């Protein structure tokens, strides 16, 4: 990909080397400055769990964790993630053991089409790490950055409420 | 998004020296990258300032707080000093954007976000802010979300920030660094009214970088309230917002701050109304009179006349909450 682009772009637009920890593995990569983290994950690293919904930070389908905090991968430049520790939905499970938040989403049937689900789950894990949400009303408010066009909100909220104590007992999961 | 050069300087001086008319500083990137994806902004060079030492809060000698420009909106809203001493600021920040965006967006960047006027965001139509002299379709078009105060023939856009409404009420000071050295700008002077140059949102020069936002000691923690009215319960820009802060001596107002968001090209602060409130007793009549005075020069457009009534009620309610319930000091 970078070979093709280097023919089409002036020499001053050079790929930048970055080193980051992605789902527990150290990765050394070359990225063009205008590549978003979401495009890096999906197009170059075949991690297609994170979804491109709106590509403008409005829907939350691209939510991933950077140093334990939830962010929109679509509004993040990959080159600015040099040195970061990133977790996508693919990195939440421990081997075959699903993350407590993933188990809660299954238990509560917290999805219909599933497109927003990776972002919802990463956002919910970020919410658990923040330790701010007390009760269902605050969960709803603090999940406002994740839209679900199927309208599975009630089950999503119930799943998160169920899983929060488990996530916080284990000190959260980055 | 257009191709661009990327630099990540280590020092403030290097960042300022790298800047040019065609460069932009980037920190959170939440608004800048969105504008670049829409081809509304096409910088040739992005200067990544996230390596600069501007990510902390510190206390000032006078007892205020100095906020580094790189402190994220979430870290600022949930910082114990801000929650306890400046609850108005915490409330305003948490009323805006989403948790993901608040984790990314920086304090300095929040000041520099552009209007969400839908004509500004649509590159296929004219816009004096985007393309000076091309015209303003909002003035004669759909203008339900637009300004009722301080607008010009050329521009009726509103400033989108909640945080800035609280910072205006708290008399914050913006510290900037340019090639000519550092300077400070009173918050109320930082953003501009559109006048005949709506392309300029604020007073910053091309080479100037926001370094700190300084809060004076007075945080109005006992009696302050941020009220935001929007089209849905969360994650939407304000139709009208009010930052109200009072210092009371029994029922008598000793000091008042009153700033509106969502109604003008900048946070709308009316010092004459604030002065009039001093010495008045807390009452519904007092607050209604203040609201009427603040809104007497409102000039609604075809579709936003409702904002005048909404703002009047929101002012009365925010001042009442501030006086009677107080802030969320903990």
Coordinates of C-alpha atoms in Angstrom, one line a residue:
Chain A
X1 CA 0.0 0.0 0.0
X2 CA 2.7 2.5 0.9
X3 CA 4.6 1.7 -2.4
X4 CA 1.5 2.7 -4.4
X5 CA 1.0 5.8 -2.4
X6 CA 4.6 6.9 -2.6
X7 CA 4.3 7.0 -6.4
X8 CA 1.2 9.2 -6.2
X9 CA 2.3 11.6 -3.4
X10 CA 5.2 14.1 -3.3
X11 CA 8.4 13.0 -1.7
X12 CA 7.9 15.4 1.2
X13 CA 4.9 13.3 2.4
X14 CA 6.8 10.4 3.9
X15 CA 5.5 7.5 6.0
X16 CA 6.4 7.9 9.6
X17 CA 7.5 5.0 11.8
X18 CA 5.4 4.3 14.9
X19 CA 5.6 1.8 17.6
X20 CA 2.6 0.9 19.7
X21 CA 1.2 -1.9 21.8
X22 CA -1.9 -3.3 20.1
X23 CA -4.0 -5.9 22.0
X24 CA -0.9 -6.8 24.0
X25 CA 1.5 -7.2 21.1
X26 CA 4.2 -4.6 20.3
X27 CA 3.8 -3.5 16.6
X28 CA 6.2 -1.4 14.6
X29 CA 4.5 0.2 11.6
X30 CA 5.0 2.8 8.9
X31 CA 2.0 5.1 8.5
X32 CA 1.2 8.1 6.3
X33 CA 0.3 11.2 8.4
X34 CA -3.3 11.4 7.1
X35 CA -4.1 7.7 8.0
X36 CA -6.7 7.5 10.8
X37 CA -6.3 4.9 13.5
X38 CA -9.6 3.4 12.2
X39 CA -8.2 3.0 8.7
X40 CA -4.9 1.6 10.0
X41 CA -6.8 -1.0 12.1
X42 CA -9.2 -2.0 9.3
X43 CA -7.3 -1.6 6.1
X44 CA -3.7 -2.4 7.1
X45 CA -4.0 -4.7 10.1
X46 CA -7.2 -6.6 9.2
X47 CA -8.8 -5.8 12.6
X48 CA -12.3 -5.1 11.3
X49 CA -14.1 -5.4 14.6
X50 CA -14.0 -1.6 15.0
X51 CA -16.6 -0.2 12.5
X52 CA -16.7 2.8 10.3
X53 CA -20.2 4.1 10.9
X54 CA -20.3 7.9 10.4
X55 CA -16.5 8.5 10.2
X56 CA -17.1 11.8 12.0
X57 CA -17.1 11.0 15.7
X58 CA -20.9 11.0 16.0
X59 CA -21.9 7.3 16.2
X60 CA -19.2 5.6 18.4
X61 CA -19.0 2.4 16.2
X62 CA -15.2 3.0 16.0
X63 CA -14.6 3.2 19.8
X64 CA -11.4 1.7 21.0
X65 CA -9.3 2.1 24.2
X66 CA -6.1 4.1 24.2
X67 CA -4.2 3.7 27.4
X68 CA -7.4 2.5 29.0
X69 CA -9.5 5.4 27.8
X70 CA -12.3 5.2 25.2
X71 CA -11.7 7.3 22.1
X72 CA -13.1 7.6 18.5
X73 CA -10.6 5.8 16.2
X74 CA -12.1 7.7 13.2
X75 CA -11.0 11.1 14.6
X76 CA -7.5 9.9 15.7
X77 CA -4.4 10.0 13.4
X78 CA -2.5 6.8 13.6
X79 CA 0.8 8.7 13.6
X80 CA -0.3 10.3 16.8
X81 CA -0.6 6.9 18.5
X82 CA 3.1 6.4 18.6
X83 CA 3.9 4.9 22.0
X84 CA 0.3 4.2 22.9
X85 CA -1.3 1.1 24.3
X86 CA -4.4 0.3 22.2
X87 CA -7.1 -2.3 22.8
X88 CA -9.8 -3.1 20.2
X89 CA -12.7 -5.4 20.6
X90 CA -10.5 -8.2 19.3
X91 CA -8.2 -7.8 22.3
X92 CA -10.8 -7.9 25.1
X93 CA -11.2 -11.6 25.6
X94 CA -8.6 -13.6 27.5
X95 CA -8.0 -16.5 25.0
X96 CA -11.3 -18.3 24.8
X97 CA -12.6 -16.6 28.0
X98 CA -14.8 -13.7 27.0
X99 CA -14.5 -10.4 28.8
X100 CA -17.2 -9.9 31.5
X101 CA -18.7 -7.1 29.3
X102 CA -18.9 -9.4 26.3
X103 CA -20.6 -12.1 28.4
X104 CA -23.1 -9.6 29.7
X105 CA -24.0 -8.4 26.2
X106 CA -24.8 -12.0 25.2
X107 CA -26.7 -12.7 28.4
X108 CA -28.9 -9.6 28.0
X109 CA -29.3 -9.9 24.2
X110 CA -27.8 -6.4 23.9
X111 CA -27.8 -6.1 20.1
X112 CA -29.8 -6.8 17.1
X113 CA -27.8 -6.3 13.9
X114 CA -24.5 -6.1 15.8
X115 CA -22.9 -3.4 13.8
X116 CA -22.5 -1.0 16.7
X117 CA -21.7 -3.7 19.2
X118 CA -17.9 -3.7 19.1
X119 CA -18.0 0.1 19.8
X120 CA -20.6 -0.3 22.5
X121 CA -18.6 -2.9 24.3
X122 CA -15.3 -1.0 24.1
X123 CA -17.1 2.1 25.2
X124 CA -18.7 0.2 28.1
X125 CA -15.3 -1.1 29.2
X126 CA -14.0 2.5 29.1
X127 CA -16.9 3.6 31.2
X128 CA -16.1 0.9 33.7
X129 CA -12.4 2.0 33.8
X130 CA -13.6 5.6 34.5
X131 CA -15.6 4.4 37.6
X132 CA -18.0 7.3 37.4
X133 CA -21.4 5.8 36.4
X134 CA -23.7 5.1 39.4
X135 CA -26.9 3.5 38.3
X136 CA -28.8 3.1 35.1
X137 CA -29.5 6.8 34.4
X138 CA -25.8 7.7 34.6
X139 CA -24.9 4.7 32.4
X140 CA -27.3 6.0 29.8
X141 CA -25.8 9.5 29.9
X142 CA -22.3 8.2 29.8
X143 CA -23.0 5.9 26.9
X144 CA -24.4 8.8 24.8
X145 CA -21.5 8.6 22.4
X146 CA -22.6 5.3 21.1
X147 CA -25.7 5.1 18.8
X148 CA -27.7 2.0 18.1
X149 CA -29.9 2.3 15.0
X150 CA -31.7 -0.9 16.0
X151 CA -32.6 0.7 19.3
X152 CA -31.3 -2.0 21.6
X153 CA -30.6 0.7 24.2
X154 CA -32.5 -0.9 27.1
X155 CA -30.7 -4.2 26.9
X156 CA -27.3 -2.5 26.3
X157 CA -27.9 -0.5 29.5
X158 CA -28.9 -3.6 31.5
X159 CA -25.9 -5.5 30.2
X160 CA -23.5 -2.7 31.3
X161 CA -25.2 -2.4 34.7
X162 CA -24.8 -6.1 35.2
X163 CA -21.2 -6.2 34.2
X164 CA -19.9 -3.0 35.9
X165 CA -19.3 -4.6 39.3
X166 CA -17.4 -7.5 37.7
X167 CA -15.3 -5.2 35.6
X168 CA -14.5 -3.0 38.5
X169 CA -13.6 -6.0 40.8
X170 CA -10.9 -7.0 38.4
X171 CA -9.6 -3.5 38.3
X172 CA -11.0 -2.9 34.8
X173 CA -9.5 -4.1 31.6
X174 CA -7.5 -1.7 29.5
Chain B
X1 CA -8.5 14.4 3.8
X2 CA -5.7 16.2 2.0
X3 CA -2.1 15.0 2.2
X4 CA 0.0 17.1 4.7
X5 CA 3.4 17.3 6.3
X6 CA 3.5 16.2 10.0
X7 CA 5.8 17.4 12.7
X8 CA 6.0 16.7 16.4
X9 CA 8.1 19.4 18.2
X10 CA 9.5 18.9 21.7
X11 CA 9.4 22.5 22.8
X12 CA 7.0 25.3 22.8
X13 CA 9.4 27.6 21.0
X14 CA 9.9 25.0 18.3
X15 CA 6.2 24.6 17.8
X16 CA 5.7 28.3 17.4
X17 CA 8.6 28.6 15.0
X18 CA 7.2 25.8 12.8
X19 CA 3.9 27.5 12.4
X20 CA 2.8 29.3 9.3
X21 CA -0.4 30.6 7.7
X22 CA -0.9 27.1 6.1
X23 CA -0.2 25.1 9.2
X24 CA -2.4 24.0 12.1
X25 CA -1.6 22.9 15.5
X26 CA -3.3 19.5 16.4
X27 CA -3.9 18.1 19.9
X28 CA -7.2 16.2 20.3
X29 CA -8.1 16.7 16.6
X30 CA -11.8 16.1 17.2
X31 CA -12.9 19.2 15.3
X32 CA -9.9 19.8 13.0
X33 CA -9.9 16.3 11.5
X34 CA -13.7 16.4 11.0
X35 CA -13.3 19.7 9.1
X36 CA -10.4 18.2 7.1
X37 CA -12.5 15.2 6.2
X38 CA -15.2 17.5 4.8
X39 CA -12.5 19.4 2.9
X40 CA -13.5 22.6 4.7
X41 CA -9.9 23.0 6.0
X42 CA -6.9 21.9 4.1
X43 CA -3.7 22.6 6.1
X44 CA -0.4 21.8 4.4
X45 CA 1.3 21.0 7.7
X46 CA 0.0 19.6 11.0
X47 CA 2.1 20.4 14.0
X48 CA 1.4 17.8 16.7
X49 CA 1.6 19.6 20.1
X50 CA 0.8 16.6 22.3
X51 CA 4.5 16.2 23.2
X52 CA 4.6 19.6 24.8
X53 CA 4.7 20.0 28.6
X54 CA 1.1 21.5 28.8
X55 CA -0.8 18.6 30.2
X56 CA -1.1 19.5 33.9
X57 CA -3.0 21.7 36.3
X58 CA -1.2 23.8 38.9
X59 CA -2.2 26.4 41.5
X60 CA -1.3 30.0 40.9
X61 CA 0.3 32.3 43.5
X62 CA -3.0 34.2 43.8
X63 CA -4.9 31.0 44.7
X64 CA -6.4 30.3 41.2
X65 CA -5.7 27.4 38.9
X66 CA -3.6 27.3 35.7
X67 CA -4.9 24.7 33.3
X68 CA -2.4 23.4 30.7
X69 CA -3.8 23.6 27.1
X70 CA -3.4 19.8 26.6
X71 CA -5.5 18.8 29.6
X72 CA -8.4 16.7 28.2
X73 CA -11.9 17.9 28.7
X74 CA -12.7 14.7 30.7
X75 CA -9.6 15.1 33.0
X76 CA -10.5 18.8 33.5
X77 CA -14.2 18.1 34.3
X78 CA -13.3 15.4 36.8
X79 CA -10.3 17.0 38.4
X80 CA -10.9 17.3 42.1
X81 CA -9.9 21.0 42.1
X82 CA -12.4 21.8 39.4
X83 CA -15.2 19.7 40.8
X84 CA -14.9 21.2 44.2
X85 CA -13.9 24.8 43.5
X86 CA -15.3 25.4 40.0
X87 CA -18.3 23.1 39.7
X88 CA -19.8 25.4 37.0
X89 CA -16.9 24.5 34.7
X90 CA -17.3 20.8 35.4
X91 CA -21.0 20.9 34.7
X92 CA -20.5 22.8 31.5
X93 CA -17.9 20.4 30.2
X94 CA -19.9 17.3 31.0
X95 CA -22.9 18.8 29.2
X96 CA -21.0 18.8 26.0
X97 CA -20.0 16.2 23.4
X98 CA -19.6 12.5 24.3
X99 CA -17.3 10.7 26.7
X100 CA -15.1 9.6 23.9
X101 CA -14.7 13.1 22.5
X102 CA -14.2 14.5 26.0
X103 CA -11.3 12.0 26.5
X104 CA -9.7 13.3 23.3
X105 CA -10.5 17.0 23.1
X106 CA -8.0 19.4 24.7
X107 CA -8.7 22.5 26.8
X108 CA -7.1 24.8 24.2
X109 CA -8.8 23.1 21.3
X110 CA -12.2 23.5 22.8
X111 CA -11.8 27.3 22.5
X112 CA -10.9 26.9 18.8
X113 CA -13.7 24.6 17.6
X114 CA -15.7 26.1 14.7
X115 CA -19.4 26.7 14.5
X116 CA -21.7 23.8 13.6
X117 CA -23.9 26.1 11.3
X118 CA -25.0 23.6 8.7
X119 CA -24.3 26.0 5.8
X120 CA -20.7 26.4 7.1
X121 CA -20.4 22.6 7.0
X122 CA -21.8 22.3 3.5
X123 CA -19.0 23.1 1.0
X124 CA -21.5 23.2 -1.9
X125 CA -23.1 26.4 -0.7
X126 CA -21.7 29.9 -0.1
X127 CA -20.6 31.0 3.4
X128 CA -18.9 34.2 4.5
X129 CA -17.1 32.4 7.3
X130 CA -15.7 29.7 5.1
X131 CA -15.2 31.8 1.9
X132 CA -15.3 35.5 2.7
X133 CA -17.6 37.6 0.5
X134 CA -19.5 34.6 -0.9
X135 CA -22.7 35.2 1.1
X136 CA -24.7 33.8 4.0
X137 CA -27.5 31.4 3.1
X138 CA -28.4 31.0 6.8
X139 CA -29.7 34.5 7.1
X140 CA -32.5 33.8 4.6
X141 CA -32.5 30.0 4.9
X142 CA -33.1 27.6 7.8
X143 CA -31.9 29.4 10.8
X144 CA -33.5 27.7 13.8
X145 CA -30.2 27.1 15.5
X146 CA -28.6 30.4 14.7
X147 CA -27.8 33.6 16.6
X148 CA -30.3 36.0 18.2
X149 CA -27.6 38.4 19.6
X150 CA -24.6 40.2 18.2
X151 CA -24.9 38.8 14.6
X152 CA -24.1 40.7 11.5
X153 CA -25.4 40.9 8.0
X154 CA -22.6 38.6 7.0
X155 CA -22.9 35.9 9.6
X156 CA -25.5 34.5 12.0
X157 CA -23.5 31.5 13.3
X158 CA -23.2 30.6 16.9
X159 CA -20.2 29.4 18.9
X160 CA -20.7 25.7 19.8
X161 CA -18.8 25.3 23.1
X162 CA -20.3 24.7 26.5
X163 CA -16.9 24.9 28.3
X164 CA -16.3 28.4 27.0
X165 CA -19.6 29.7 28.4
X166 CA -18.4 28.7 31.9
X167 CA -14.9 30.1 31.3
X168 CA -16.4 33.4 30.3
X169 CA -18.5 33.5 33.5
X170 CA -15.4 32.6 35.6
X171 CA -13.4 35.5 34.2
X172 CA -10.7 33.1 32.8
X173 CA -7.6 34.4 31.1
X174 CA -6.1 32.8 28.0
X175 CA -2.3 32.6 27.9
X176 CA -0.8 32.3 24.4
X177 CA 2.7 32.2 22.9
X178 CA 3.7 33.5 19.6
X179 CA 6.9 34.3 17.8
X180 CA 6.8 37.7 19.4
X181 CA 6.6 36.1 22.9
X182 CA 3.8 35.4 25.3
X183 CA 0.7 37.5 26.0
X184 CA -2.6 37.1 27.9
X185 CA -6.1 37.7 26.6
X186 CA -9.2 38.2 28.8
X187 CA -11.6 35.4 28.1
X188 CA -14.4 37.8 27.2
X189 CA -12.1 39.3 24.5
X190 CA -10.8 36.1 23.1
X191 CA -13.7 35.3 20.7
X192 CA -15.0 37.9 18.2
X193 CA -18.4 38.9 17.0
X194 CA -18.7 38.3 13.3
X195 CA -18.9 41.9 12.1
X196 CA -17.6 42.1 8.5
X197 CA -14.9 39.5 9.1
X198 CA -16.8 36.3 10.1
X199 CA -13.9 34.1 8.9
X200 CA -12.1 35.1 12.1
X201 CA -13.5 33.4 15.1
X202 CA -11.1 34.8 17.7
X203 CA -8.1 37.1 18.3
X204 CA -5.3 34.5 17.8
X205 CA -2.6 35.2 15.2
X206 CA -1.5 32.4 12.9
X207 CA 1.7 31.8 14.9
X208 CA 0.1 31.9 18.3
X209 CA -0.4 28.8 20.4
X210 CA -2.7 28.6 23.4
X211 CA -0.6 27.5 26.3
X212 CA -2.7 27.8 29.5
X213 CA -6.2 28.8 30.7
X214 CA -6.0 30.6 34.0
X215 CA -8.9 30.5 36.5
X216 CA -8.9 33.3 39.1
X217 CA -9.5 32.2 42.7
X218 CA -13.3 33.0 42.7
X219 CA -15.1 29.8 41.6
X220 CA -18.6 30.6 42.9
X221 CA -18.8 27.0 44.2
X222 CA -21.6 27.8 46.6
X223 CA -24.0 29.3 44.0
X224 CA -23.5 28.4 40.4
X225 CA -25.4 26.5 37.8
X226 CA -25.0 25.5 34.2
X227 CA -28.2 24.9 32.3
X228 CA -28.2 23.5 28.8
X229 CA -31.3 23.3 26.6
X230 CA -31.0 21.1 23.5
X231 CA -33.1 19.1 21.1
X232 CA -32.4 15.7 22.7
X233 CA -31.5 14.6 26.2
X234 CA -27.8 14.2 25.6
X235 CA -25.0 14.6 23.0
X236 CA -26.3 17.6 21.2
X237 CA -25.3 21.3 20.8
X238 CA -27.1 23.9 22.9
X239 CA -30.1 25.8 21.5
X240 CA -29.6 27.9 24.6
X241 CA -27.3 27.5 27.6
X242 CA -26.8 29.6 30.6
X243 CA -23.9 29.9 33.0
X244 CA -25.1 31.6 36.2
X245 CA -23.0 32.3 39.2
X246 CA -23.8 34.4 42.3
X247 CA -22.2 35.5 45.5
X248 CA -24.9 36.1 48.1
X249 CA -25.1 37.9 51.5
X250 CA -28.3 36.4 52.8
X251 CA -30.9 37.2 50.2
X252 CA -28.8 40.0 48.7
X253 CA -26.7 39.5 45.6
X254 CA -23.1 40.7 46.1
X255 CA -21.7 39.6 42.8
X256 CA -23.3 38.1 39.7
X257 CA -22.1 36.4 36.5
X258 CA -24.4 35.6 33.6
X259 CA -23.3 34.2 30.3
X260 CA -25.3 32.6 27.5
X261 CA -24.3 30.0 25.0
X262 CA -26.0 29.0 21.7
X263 CA -27.2 32.5 21.0
X264 CA -24.3 34.4 19.6
X265 CA -20.9 34.1 17.7
X266 CA -19.2 34.0 21.1
X267 CA -20.2 33.3 24.7
X268 CA -22.7 36.2 25.4
X269 CA -21.8 38.1 28.6
X270 CA -23.7 41.2 29.6
X271 CA -21.8 43.1 32.2
X272 CA -24.5 45.8 32.5
X273 CA -27.0 43.2 33.6
X274 CA -24.4 41.7 36.0
X275 CA -23.9 45.1 37.6
X276 CA -27.6 45.7 37.9
X277 CA -28.0 42.4 39.8
X278 CA -25.6 43.5 42.5
X279 CA -27.5 44.8 45.5
X280 CA -30.8 43.3 44.3
X281 CA -32.6 40.7 46.4
X282 CA -32.9 37.1 45.1
X283 CA -36.4 36.8 43.7
X284 CA -38.2 35.6 40.6
X285 CA -38.9 39.3 39.7
X286 CA -35.3 40.2 40.0
X287 CA -34.2 37.3 37.7
X288 CA -37.0 38.0 35.2
X289 CA -36.0 41.7 35.0
X290 CA -32.4 40.6 34.4
X291 CA -33.5 38.3 31.6
X292 CA -35.6 40.9 30.0
X293 CA -32.7 43.4 30.1
X294 CA -30.3 41.0 28.7
X295 CA -32.6 40.1 25.8
X296 CA -34.0 43.5 25.0
X297 CA -31.8 43.9 21.9
X298 CA -32.3 40.3 20.7
X299 CA -32.9 40.1 16.9
X300 CA -34.4 36.8 16.1
X301 CA -34.4 35.4 12.5
X302 CA -37.3 33.8 10.7
X303 CA -37.0 30.4 12.5
X304 CA -35.4 31.1 15.9
X305 CA -37.8 33.5 17.6
X306 CA -38.4 30.7 20.1
X307 CA -34.9 31.2 21.4
X308 CA -35.8 34.5 22.9
X309 CA -38.5 33.0 25.1
X310 CA -36.4 30.0 25.7
X311 CA -33.4 32.1 26.8
X312 CA -35.6 34.2 29.1
X313 CA -36.9 31.2 30.9
X314 CA -33.5 29.5 31.0
X315 CA -31.9 32.6 32.6
X316 CA -34.6 32.7 35.3
X317 CA -34.2 29.0 36.0
X318 CA -30.4 29.0 36.0
X319 CA -30.2 32.0 38.3
X320 CA -32.9 30.4 40.6
X321 CA -31.0 27.1 40.7
X322 CA -27.7 29.0 41.5
X323 CA -29.3 31.0 44.3
X324 CA -31.5 28.4 45.9
X325 CA -29.9 25.1 45.2
X326 CA -26.3 26.1 44.8
X327 CA -23.6 24.3 42.7
X328 CA -22.5 20.7 43.1
X329 CA -19.7 21.4 45.5
X330 CA -18.7 18.2 47.2

